[in-house]
Amino acid sequence: MKIAYISSYPPRECGIATFNNNLLKAIGLNKKIVSEDSFVVAMNDSDSLNDYEYPKEVKYIIRQENQKDYIRAADYVNTSIADVCILEHEYGIYGGESGVYILPLIARLQKPLITIFHTILRDPDYMQLTILREVAKYSSRIIVMSHRAVGFLTSIYGIPFDKIQLIEHGVPDLEPKKINPVKNTLAFKNKKVLLLLA
């Protein structure tokens, strides 16, 4: 399977870019299912196509506020070898009011669309509500990361429950081993240890 990822992407400094990069790497570990020919359609936060030195997996760039780029991107994906698209949705990374410019792109897609919603507002304005509903309408599957998000989608936005997939993120809650040989070494015996990850 070949995947077209539509999102911001490093080296652009953006949490969604980092998330998408990590997702691409994690899914790509399963070489039996996902092809190395998967690619990224990157959202650029400037009018210049040369602001970032994107890695080789970025095959197409959309300038956030250039509406024609979204149409061209849909054409690019439709004529590509992609089997499916994954859209990272966050209101702030797509152009127009509340990211409305993403709608013509997804409306033209001829590939199945999976959308990951990162922000689901409890009190959306009319535009935010409409955009999220439209994105959901064109999505074959919607992924969210909390039970609360599922509740918001069904009760506030009217999205069918069977279209939503909950995939919780974070570190799993693992039970500590009862016998830990490290605790009895001279360096750690009878001491509290704090692990910091940078």
Tab-separated table of N, CA, C and O in Angstrom, residues 6-83:
chain	number	residue	atom	x	y	z
A	6	ILE	N	-0.952	14.212	3.820
A	6	ILE	CA	-1.192	15.642	3.585
A	6	ILE	C	-1.123	16.344	4.934
A	6	ILE	O	-1.957	16.117	5.807
A	7	SER	N	-0.090	17.194	5.097
A	7	SER	CA	0.150	17.787	6.402
A	7	SER	C	1.306	18.770	6.307
A	7	SER	O	1.999	18.826	5.291
A	8	SER	N	1.540	19.497	7.380
A	8	SER	CA	2.811	20.207	7.492
A	8	SER	C	3.883	19.140	7.746
A	8	SER	O	3.558	17.999	8.130
A	9	TYR	N	5.150	19.487	7.516
A	9	TYR	CA	6.205	18.476	7.597
A	9	TYR	C	7.539	19.144	7.914
A	9	TYR	O	7.796	20.263	7.464
A	10	PRO	N	8.396	18.457	8.698
A	10	PRO	CA	9.720	19.035	8.989
A	10	PRO	C	10.519	19.260	7.704
A	10	PRO	O	10.322	18.529	6.734
A	11	PRO	N	11.346	20.292	7.676
A	11	PRO	CA	11.863	21.053	8.811
A	11	PRO	C	10.974	22.193	9.305
A	11	PRO	O	11.389	22.938	10.180
A	12	ARG	N	9.759	22.353	8.753
A	12	ARG	CA	8.853	23.352	9.319
A	12	ARG	C	8.618	23.008	10.780
A	12	ARG	O	8.329	21.861	11.124
A	13	GLU	N	8.765	23.999	11.651
A	13	GLU	CA	8.587	23.778	13.084
A	13	GLU	C	7.106	23.869	13.413
A	13	GLU	O	6.522	24.947	13.436
A	14	CYS	N	6.508	22.718	13.644
A	14	CYS	CA	5.071	22.625	13.869
A	14	CYS	C	4.815	21.271	14.515
A	14	CYS	O	5.372	20.252	14.085
A	15	GLY	N	3.994	21.243	15.548
A	15	GLY	CA	3.700	19.975	16.227
A	15	GLY	C	3.058	18.948	15.312
A	15	GLY	O	3.347	17.755	15.388
A	16	ILE	N	2.203	19.404	14.402
A	16	ILE	CA	1.552	18.489	13.463
A	16	ILE	C	2.585	17.933	12.489
A	16	ILE	O	2.533	16.769	12.101
A	17	ALA	N	3.552	18.765	12.087
A	17	ALA	CA	4.629	18.307	11.196
A	17	ALA	C	5.407	17.170	11.860
A	17	ALA	O	5.682	16.141	11.228
A	18	THR	N	5.743	17.351	13.115
A	18	THR	CA	6.480	16.321	13.846
A	18	THR	C	5.645	15.059	13.992
A	18	THR	O	6.133	13.942	13.786
A	19	PHE	N	4.373	15.220	14.325
A	19	PHE	CA	3.470	14.075	14.447
A	19	PHE	C	3.409	13.302	13.133
A	19	PHE	O	3.520	12.081	13.102
A	20	ASN	N	3.230	14.020	12.025
A	20	ASN	CA	3.113	13.377	10.724
A	20	ASN	C	4.401	12.651	10.341
A	20	ASN	O	4.366	11.544	9.806
A	21	ASN	N	5.533	13.267	10.623
A	21	ASN	CA	6.820	12.634	10.351
A	21	ASN	C	6.973	11.339	11.149
A	21	ASN	O	7.392	10.303	10.615
A	22	ASN	N	6.592	11.385	12.422
A	22	ASN	CA	6.662	10.183	13.262
A	22	ASN	C	5.696	9.112	12.783
A	22	ASN	O	6.017	7.918	12.792
A	23	LEU	N	4.506	9.525	12.342
A	23	LEU	CA	3.524	8.572	11.827
A	23	LEU	C	4.049	7.884	10.571
A	23	LEU	O	3.971	6.663	10.437
A	24	LEU	N	4.595	8.675	9.655
A	24	LEU	CA	5.150	8.112	8.425
A	24	LEU	C	6.231	7.075	8.747
A	24	LEU	O	6.253	5.992	8.174
A	25	LYS	N	7.113	7.422	9.675
A	25	LYS	CA	8.189	6.489	10.061
A	25	LYS	C	7.628	5.232	10.708
A	25	LYS	O	8.068	4.120	10.417
A	26	ALA	N	6.661	5.389	11.610
A	26	ALA	CA	6.107	4.234	12.326
A	26	ALA	C	5.354	3.301	11.382
A	26	ALA	O	5.542	2.082	11.420
A	27	ILE	N	4.518	3.865	10.522
A	27	ILE	CA	3.776	3.034	9.572
A	27	ILE	C	4.744	2.386	8.584
A	27	ILE	O	4.586	1.232	8.194
A	28	GLY	N	5.770	3.131	8.195
A	28	GLY	CA	6.743	2.637	7.229
A	28	GLY	C	7.588	1.473	7.726
A	28	GLY	O	8.243	0.797	6.933
A	29	LEU	N	7.576	1.231	9.047
A	29	LEU	CA	8.334	0.097	9.591
A	29	LEU	C	7.803	-1.238	9.080
A	29	LEU	O	8.536	-2.209	9.007
A	30	ASN	N	6.518	-1.275	8.743
A	30	ASN	CA	5.921	-2.509	8.253
A	30	ASN	C	6.027	-2.544	6.721
A	30	ASN	O	5.101	-2.200	6.005
A	31	LYS	N	7.181	-2.957	6.250
A	31	LYS	CA	7.473	-2.940	4.809
A	31	LYS	C	6.631	-3.948	4.022
A	31	LYS	O	6.493	-3.831	2.814
A	32	LYS	N	6.047	-4.932	4.709
A	32	LYS	CA	5.206	-5.912	4.014
A	32	LYS	C	3.876	-5.296	3.594
A	32	LYS	O	3.237	-5.758	2.664
A	33	ILE	N	3.442	-4.259	4.309
A	33	ILE	CA	2.144	-3.646	4.032
A	33	ILE	C	2.291	-2.285	3.363
A	33	ILE	O	1.583	-1.974	2.415
A	34	VAL	N	3.212	-1.462	3.855
A	34	VAL	CA	3.339	-0.092	3.367
A	34	VAL	C	4.595	0.057	2.510
A	34	VAL	O	5.683	-0.311	2.920
A	35	SER	N	4.410	0.620	1.337
A	35	SER	CA	5.499	0.788	0.374
A	35	SER	C	6.388	1.968	0.727
A	35	SER	O	5.928	2.970	1.278
A	36	GLU	N	7.654	1.861	0.362
A	36	GLU	CA	8.581	2.980	0.509
A	36	GLU	C	8.251	4.108	-0.467
A	36	GLU	O	8.810	5.191	-0.382
A	37	ASP	N	7.344	3.843	-1.404
A	37	ASP	CA	6.925	4.861	-2.364
A	37	ASP	C	5.869	5.804	-1.793
A	37	ASP	O	5.370	6.676	-2.513
A	38	SER	N	5.507	5.637	-0.527
A	38	SER	CA	4.593	6.588	0.112
A	38	SER	C	5.256	7.965	0.098
A	38	SER	O	6.486	8.071	0.067
A	39	PHE	N	4.439	9.020	0.122
A	39	PHE	CA	5.014	10.358	0.005
A	39	PHE	C	4.195	11.374	0.784
A	39	PHE	O	3.109	11.076	1.279
A	40	VAL	N	4.752	12.586	0.870
A	40	VAL	CA	4.144	13.674	1.632
A	40	VAL	C	3.794	14.832	0.707
A	40	VAL	O	4.574	15.200	-0.171
A	41	VAL	N	2.606	15.384	0.921
A	41	VAL	CA	2.208	16.671	0.354
A	41	VAL	C	2.319	17.645	1.514
A	41	VAL	O	1.544	17.573	2.471
A	42	ALA	N	3.320	18.521	1.469
A	42	ALA	CA	3.650	19.375	2.616
A	42	ALA	C	2.979	20.735	2.533
A	42	ALA	O	2.950	21.364	1.472
A	43	MET	N	2.450	21.186	3.656
A	43	MET	CA	1.846	22.513	3.769
A	43	MET	C	2.930	23.520	4.142
A	43	MET	O	3.588	23.376	5.164
A	44	ASN	N	3.092	24.518	3.290
A	44	ASN	CA	4.109	25.550	3.487
A	44	ASN	C	3.467	26.780	4.103
A	44	ASN	O	2.411	27.217	3.640
A	45	ASP	N	4.080	27.349	5.115
A	45	ASP	CA	3.509	28.534	5.755
A	45	ASP	C	4.029	29.835	5.142
A	45	ASP	O	3.962	30.890	5.760
A	46	SER	N	4.556	29.748	3.920
A	46	SER	CA	5.018	30.951	3.234
A	46	SER	C	4.714	30.821	1.746
A	46	SER	O	4.398	29.743	1.254
A	47	ASP	N	4.830	31.933	1.031
A	47	ASP	CA	4.592	31.918	-0.414
A	47	ASP	C	5.784	31.396	-1.196
A	47	ASP	O	5.676	31.111	-2.384
A	48	SER	N	6.914	31.287	-0.537
A	48	SER	CA	8.111	30.794	-1.207
A	48	SER	C	8.179	29.271	-1.110
A	48	SER	O	7.979	28.704	-0.042
A	49	LEU	N	8.474	28.629	-2.224
A	49	LEU	CA	8.622	27.173	-2.221
A	49	LEU	C	10.008	26.750	-1.762
A	49	LEU	O	10.289	25.561	-1.635
A	50	ASN	N	10.879	27.736	-1.514
A	50	ASN	CA	12.267	27.427	-1.170
A	50	ASN	C	12.631	27.735	0.282
A	50	ASN	O	13.801	27.697	0.642
A	51	ASP	N	11.637	28.054	1.119
A	51	ASP	CA	11.938	28.385	2.516
A	51	ASP	C	12.470	27.187	3.301
A	51	ASP	O	13.249	27.347	4.236
A	52	TYR	N	12.028	25.994	2.936
A	52	TYR	CA	12.438	24.796	3.661
A	52	TYR	C	13.138	23.826	2.714
A	52	TYR	O	12.754	23.698	1.551
A	53	GLU	N	14.133	23.150	3.245
A	53	GLU	CA	14.779	22.069	2.496
A	53	GLU	C	14.121	20.765	2.934
A	53	GLU	O	14.567	20.114	3.871
A	54	TYR	N	13.034	20.428	2.264
A	54	TYR	CA	12.279	19.237	2.624
A	54	TYR	C	13.040	17.973	2.246
A	54	TYR	O	13.785	17.956	1.260
A	55	PRO	N	12.831	16.893	3.005
A	55	PRO	CA	13.461	15.612	2.648
A	55	PRO	C	12.818	15.016	1.402
A	55	PRO	O	11.787	15.498	0.921
A	56	LYS	N	13.427	13.956	0.889
A	56	LYS	CA	13.028	13.377	-0.403
A	56	LYS	C	11.597	12.857	-0.431
A	56	LYS	O	10.990	12.779	-1.492
A	57	GLU	N	11.019	12.499	0.724
A	57	GLU	CA	9.649	11.967	0.724
A	57	GLU	C	8.604	13.042	0.429
A	57	GLU	O	7.463	12.732	0.110
A	58	VAL	N	8.984	14.312	0.530
A	58	VAL	CA	8.060	15.397	0.176
A	58	VAL	C	8.082	15.550	-1.336
A	58	VAL	O	9.075	15.952	-1.931
A	59	LYS	N	6.959	15.212	-1.964
A	59	LYS	CA	6.869	15.228	-3.430
A	59	LYS	C	6.079	16.411	-3.957
A	59	LYS	O	6.139	16.719	-5.139
A	60	TYR	N	5.309	17.066	-3.087
A	60	TYR	CA	4.517	18.199	-3.538
A	60	TYR	C	4.382	19.189	-2.383
A	60	TYR	O	4.285	18.777	-1.218
A	61	ILE	N	4.379	20.475	-2.702
A	61	ILE	CA	4.281	21.521	-1.678
A	61	ILE	C	3.069	22.403	-1.981
A	61	ILE	O	2.872	22.831	-3.118
A	62	ILE	N	2.275	22.649	-0.954
A	62	ILE	CA	1.139	23.574	-1.056
A	62	ILE	C	1.487	24.833	-0.268
A	62	ILE	O	1.815	24.755	0.924
A	63	ARG	N	1.419	25.973	-0.927
A	63	ARG	CA	1.575	27.241	-0.207
A	63	ARG	C	0.242	27.531	0.481
A	63	ARG	O	-0.798	27.610	-0.174
A	64	GLN	N	0.283	27.658	1.773
A	64	GLN	CA	-0.906	27.691	2.620
A	64	GLN	C	-1.998	28.633	2.123
A	64	GLN	O	-3.178	28.291	2.159
A	65	GLU	N	-1.647	29.797	1.651
A	65	GLU	CA	-2.653	30.786	1.256
A	65	GLU	C	-2.873	30.853	-0.254
A	65	GLU	O	-3.524	31.766	-0.742
A	66	ASN	N	-2.351	29.886	-0.995
A	66	ASN	CA	-2.525	29.882	-2.447
A	66	ASN	C	-3.563	28.826	-2.816
A	66	ASN	O	-3.284	27.632	-2.859
A	67	GLN	N	-4.793	29.272	-3.127
A	67	GLN	CA	-5.896	28.350	-3.376
A	67	GLN	C	-5.642	27.409	-4.554
A	67	GLN	O	-6.047	26.250	-4.525
A	68	LYS	N	-4.960	27.888	-5.584
A	68	LYS	CA	-4.706	27.041	-6.752
A	68	LYS	C	-3.800	25.859	-6.410
A	68	LYS	O	-3.901	24.794	-7.023
A	69	ASP	N	-2.917	26.034	-5.438
A	69	ASP	CA	-2.021	24.939	-5.034
A	69	ASP	C	-2.810	23.731	-4.525
A	69	ASP	O	-2.405	22.588	-4.720
A	70	TYR	N	-3.933	23.974	-3.870
A	70	TYR	CA	-4.749	22.878	-3.327
A	70	TYR	C	-5.365	22.049	-4.459
A	70	TYR	O	-5.396	20.824	-4.388
A	71	ILE	N	-5.827	22.738	-5.506
A	71	ILE	CA	-6.408	22.039	-6.656
A	71	ILE	C	-5.336	21.221	-7.363
A	71	ILE	O	-5.545	20.056	-7.711
A	72	ARG	N	-4.176	21.854	-7.561
A	72	ARG	CA	-3.072	21.141	-8.222
A	72	ARG	C	-2.613	19.943	-7.389
A	72	ARG	O	-2.246	18.898	-7.934
A	73	ALA	N	-2.630	20.097	-6.084
A	73	ALA	CA	-2.225	18.987	-5.204
A	73	ALA	C	-3.188	17.810	-5.342
A	73	ALA	O	-2.763	16.649	-5.364
A	74	ALA	N	-4.485	18.096	-5.434
A	74	ALA	CA	-5.469	17.022	-5.627
A	74	ALA	C	-5.193	16.291	-6.938
A	74	ALA	O	-5.214	15.054	-6.996
A	75	ASP	N	-4.900	17.046	-7.991
A	75	ASP	CA	-4.574	16.426	-9.280
A	75	ASP	C	-3.318	15.572	-9.167
A	75	ASP	O	-3.243	14.473	-9.728
A	76	TYR	N	-2.327	16.086	-8.445
A	76	TYR	CA	-1.068	15.346	-8.271
A	76	TYR	C	-1.324	14.008	-7.567
A	76	TYR	O	-0.862	12.964	-7.993
A	77	VAL	N	-2.088	14.058	-6.472
A	77	VAL	CA	-2.375	12.830	-5.718
A	77	VAL	C	-3.198	11.862	-6.565
A	77	VAL	O	-2.928	10.659	-6.585
A	78	ASN	N	-4.182	12.386	-7.284
A	78	ASN	CA	-5.046	11.519	-8.102
A	78	ASN	C	-4.281	10.791	-9.196
A	78	ASN	O	-4.633	9.661	-9.550
A	79	THR	N	-3.263	11.419	-9.735
A	79	THR	CA	-2.479	10.781	-10.800
A	79	THR	C	-1.256	10.046	-10.257
A	79	THR	O	-0.485	9.475	-11.023
A	80	SER	N	-1.093	10.043	-8.949
A	80	SER	CA	0.053	9.377	-8.324
A	80	SER	C	-0.240	7.890	-8.112
A	80	SER	O	-1.343	7.413	-8.381
A	81	ILE	N	0.745	7.212	-7.559
A	81	ILE	CA	0.607	5.785	-7.263
A	81	ILE	C	-0.006	5.539	-5.883
A	81	ILE	O	-0.119	4.401	-5.455
A	82	ALA	N	-0.426	6.599	-5.204
A	82	ALA	CA	-0.999	6.446	-3.856
A	82	ALA	C	-2.286	5.626	-3.895
A	82	ALA	O	-3.108	5.782	-4.797
A	83	ASP	N	-2.437	4.758	-2.899
A	83	ASP	CA	-3.665	3.977	-2.746
A	83	ASP	C	-4.648	4.654	-1.802
A	83	ASP	O	-5.848	4.433	-1.868
